[in-house]
Tab-separated table of N, CA and C and ligand atoms in Angstrom:
chain	number	residue	atom	x	y	z
I	1	MET	N	0.945	-1.266	-0.061
I	1	MET	CA	-0.043	-0.089	-0.004
I	1	MET	C	0.976	1.296	0.061
I	2	ALA	N	0.535	2.170	-0.762
I	2	ALA	CA	1.086	3.368	-0.757
I	2	ALA	C	0.579	4.470	-0.391
I	3	TYR	N	1.329	5.116	0.775
I	3	TYR	CA	0.549	6.289	1.430
I	3	TYR	C	1.042	7.625	0.639
I	4	ASN	N	0.606	8.739	0.727
I	4	ASN	CA	0.982	9.836	0.300
I	4	ASN	C	1.243	10.749	1.563
I	5	TYR	N	2.471	10.796	1.692
I	5	TYR	CA	3.159	11.541	2.870
I	5	TYR	C	3.325	13.029	2.531
I	6	GLU	N	3.020	13.731	3.487
I	6	GLU	CA	3.211	15.156	3.231
I	6	GLU	C	3.669	15.701	4.681
I	7	ILE	N	4.354	16.903	4.408
I	7	ILE	CA	5.334	17.565	5.640
I	7	ILE	C	3.932	18.147	6.490
I	8	GLY	N	4.092	17.879	7.828
I	8	GLY	CA	2.939	17.938	8.719
I	8	GLY	C	2.236	16.852	9.003
I	9	ASP	N	1.982	15.979	8.101
I	9	ASP	CA	1.135	15.014	8.488
I	9	ASP	C	1.714	14.002	10.005
I	10	ILE	N	0.653	13.387	10.115
I	10	ILE	CA	0.878	12.454	11.520
I	10	ILE	C	0.969	11.218	11.034
I	11	VAL	N	1.875	10.590	11.083
I	11	VAL	CA	2.008	8.915	10.571
I	11	VAL	C	1.938	7.997	12.181
I	12	LYS	N	1.139	7.214	11.935
I	12	LYS	CA	1.383	6.127	13.040
I	12	LYS	C	2.098	4.756	12.608
I	13	LEU	N	3.047	4.632	13.581
I	13	LEU	CA	3.880	3.377	13.121
I	13	LEU	C	3.872	2.349	13.855
I	14	LYS	N	4.056	1.427	13.360
I	14	LYS	CA	3.830	-0.020	14.200
I	14	LYS	C	4.535	-0.060	15.331
I	15	LYS	N	5.800	0.360	15.155
I	15	LYS	CA	6.744	0.089	16.373
I	15	LYS	C	6.443	1.228	17.319
I	16	LYS	N	6.524	1.081	18.755
I	16	LYS	CA	6.306	2.277	19.502
I	16	LYS	C	7.669	3.001	20.201
I	17	HIS	N	7.543	4.072	20.034
I	17	HIS	CA	8.756	5.018	21.002
I	17	HIS	C	8.667	4.333	22.333
I	18	PRO	N	9.899	4.473	23.097
I	18	PRO	CA	10.132	4.181	24.243
I	18	PRO	C	9.138	4.745	25.195
I	19	CYS	N	8.631	6.049	24.823
I	19	CYS	CA	7.814	7.047	25.949
I	19	CYS	C	6.516	6.561	25.616
I	20	GLY	N	6.128	5.519	24.923
I	20	GLY	CA	4.789	4.958	24.573
I	20	GLY	C	4.060	5.256	23.469
I	21	SER	N	4.406	6.469	22.969
I	21	SER	CA	3.678	7.100	21.569
I	21	SER	C	3.984	6.118	20.336
I	22	ASN	N	3.091	6.138	19.433
I	22	ASN	CA	3.660	5.730	18.339
I	22	ASN	C	3.178	6.348	17.053
I	23	GLU	N	2.832	7.779	17.171
I	23	GLU	CA	2.467	8.760	16.489
I	23	GLU	C	3.895	9.974	16.009
I	24	TRP	N	3.780	10.048	15.053
I	24	TRP	CA	5.002	11.227	14.541
I	24	TRP	C	4.639	11.990	13.446
I	25	GLU	N	5.008	13.289	13.784
I	25	GLU	CA	4.963	14.454	12.752
I	25	GLU	C	5.944	14.363	11.891
I	26	ILE	N	5.489	14.344	10.501
I	26	ILE	CA	6.461	14.417	9.698
I	26	ILE	C	7.077	15.931	9.368
I	27	LEU	N	8.662	15.842	9.315
I	27	LEU	CA	9.159	17.453	9.606
I	27	LEU	C	9.934	17.434	7.986
I	28	ARG	N	10.355	16.249	7.557
I	28	ARG	CA	10.908	16.503	6.164
I	28	ARG	C	10.696	15.283	5.489
I	29	ILE	N	10.688	15.164	4.274
I	29	ILE	CA	10.643	14.071	3.231
I	29	ILE	C	11.559	14.194	2.402
I	30	GLY	N	12.175	12.643	2.338
I	30	GLY	CA	13.358	12.800	1.140
I	30	GLY	C	13.636	11.093	1.283
I	31	ALA	N	15.019	10.740	0.832
I	31	ALA	CA	15.308	9.314	1.052
I	31	ALA	C	15.203	9.072	2.660
I	32	ASP	N	15.244	9.983	3.470
I	32	ASP	CA	15.148	9.739	4.814
I	32	ASP	C	14.065	10.710	5.075
I	33	PHE	N	13.352	10.355	6.485
I	33	PHE	CA	12.382	11.197	6.616
I	33	PHE	C	12.691	11.746	8.232
I	34	ARG	N	12.522	12.839	8.305
I	34	ARG	CA	12.736	13.233	9.716
I	34	ARG	C	11.164	13.547	10.576
I	35	LEU	N	11.185	12.777	11.505
I	35	LEU	CA	10.044	12.708	12.272
I	35	LEU	C	10.232	12.917	13.731
I	36	LYS	N	9.196	13.362	14.194
I	36	LYS	CA	9.030	13.869	15.522
I	36	LYS	C	7.854	13.235	16.344
I	37	CYS	N	8.539	12.655	17.452
I	37	CYS	CA	7.645	11.926	18.273
I	37	CYS	C	6.525	12.764	18.861
I	38	LEU	N	5.003	12.621	18.615
I	38	LEU	CA	4.314	13.315	19.439
I	38	LEU	C	4.121	13.042	21.097
I	39	GLY	N	4.694	12.111	21.430
I	39	GLY	CA	4.777	11.645	22.791
I	39	GLY	C	5.762	12.782	23.475
I	40	CYS	N	7.204	12.844	23.020
I	40	CYS	CA	8.124	13.398	23.957
I	40	CYS	C	8.821	14.555	23.158
I	41	GLY	N	8.527	14.623	21.633
I	41	GLY	CA	9.309	15.672	20.925
I	41	GLY	C	10.539	15.314	20.463
I	42	HIS	N	10.880	13.899	20.665
I	42	HIS	CA	12.188	13.419	20.119
I	42	HIS	C	12.122	13.057	18.719
I	43	GLN	N	13.645	13.769	17.907
I	43	GLN	CA	13.528	13.571	16.507
I	43	GLN	C	14.270	12.600	15.923
I	44	VAL	N	13.957	11.713	14.941
I	44	VAL	CA	14.626	10.932	14.523
I	44	VAL	C	14.711	11.151	12.899
I	45	MET	N	15.583	10.401	12.362
I	45	MET	CA	15.998	10.389	10.801
I	45	MET	C	15.551	8.940	10.669
I	46	ILE	N	14.621	8.473	9.704
I	46	ILE	CA	14.457	7.052	9.458
I	46	ILE	C	14.429	6.897	7.872
I	47	ASP	N	14.798	6.030	7.379
I	47	ASP	CA	14.810	5.566	6.070
I	47	ASP	C	13.213	5.501	5.432
I	48	ARG	N	13.129	6.085	4.203
I	48	ARG	CA	11.759	5.986	3.829
I	48	ARG	C	10.991	4.906	3.742
I	49	LYS	N	12.208	3.782	3.379
I	49	LYS	CA	11.437	2.473	3.019
I	49	LYS	C	11.105	1.858	4.402
I	50	ILE	N	11.762	2.064	5.453
I	50	ILE	CA	11.333	1.729	6.689
I	50	ILE	C	10.079	2.316	7.238
I	51	VAL	N	9.916	3.483	7.222
I	51	VAL	CA	8.593	4.238	7.452
I	51	VAL	C	7.550	3.712	6.823
I	52	ALA	N	7.785	3.343	5.444
I	52	ALA	CA	6.711	2.982	4.433
I	52	ALA	C	6.257	1.566	4.837
I	53	LYS	N	7.180	0.694	5.396
I	53	LYS	CA	6.960	-0.677	5.785
I	53	LYS	C	6.190	-0.757	7.257
I	54	ASN	N	6.545	0.299	7.813
I	54	ASN	CA	5.951	0.345	9.451
I	54	ASN	C	4.981	1.103	9.599
I	55	THR	N	4.411	1.824	8.432
I	55	THR	CA	3.310	2.375	8.662
I	55	THR	C	2.004	1.974	8.828
I	56	ARG	N	1.269	2.209	10.000
I	56	ARG	CA	-0.255	1.554	10.253
I	56	ARG	C	-1.389	2.816	10.100
I	57	GLY	N	-0.924	3.894	9.956
I	57	GLY	CA	-1.850	5.355	9.764
I	57	GLY	C	-1.314	6.348	9.023
I	58	LEU	N	-2.073	7.235	8.612
I	58	LEU	CA	-1.787	8.429	8.178
I	58	LEU	C	-2.672	9.303	8.170
I	59	ARG	N	-2.424	10.529	8.938
I	59	ARG	CA	-3.696	11.600	8.911
I	59	ARG	C	-3.072	12.949	8.723
I	60	HIS	N	-3.844	13.839	8.168
I	60	HIS	CA	-3.435	15.110	7.819
I	60	HIS	C	-3.333	15.811	9.078
I	61	LYS	N	-2.498	16.772	9.396
I	61	LYS	CA	-2.706	17.495	10.483
I	61	LYS	C	-3.798	18.432	10.624
I	62	GLU	N	-4.361	18.921	11.533
I	62	GLU	CA	-5.696	19.623	11.578
I	62	GLU	C	-5.288	20.991	11.468
I	63	ALA	N	-6.153	21.765	10.665
I	63	ALA	CA	-5.685	23.062	10.478
I	63	ALA	C	-5.723	23.881	11.605
M	1	LIG	ZN1	8.532	9.640	22.376
């Protein structure tokens, strides 16, 4: 399944962050994504393929 990722979207990943949240805000899109954990604010760079493989949901940020 292909998701249409956009900056600012909230992506739900299969893997939970140690803080307990599995939702991440997309800050940058490229070969790697920069994601910010909604639970604790931690930022990570993750390979796009890994993001796609672990995506369990995607929603657009509320305006
Ligand atoms: Zn976190």
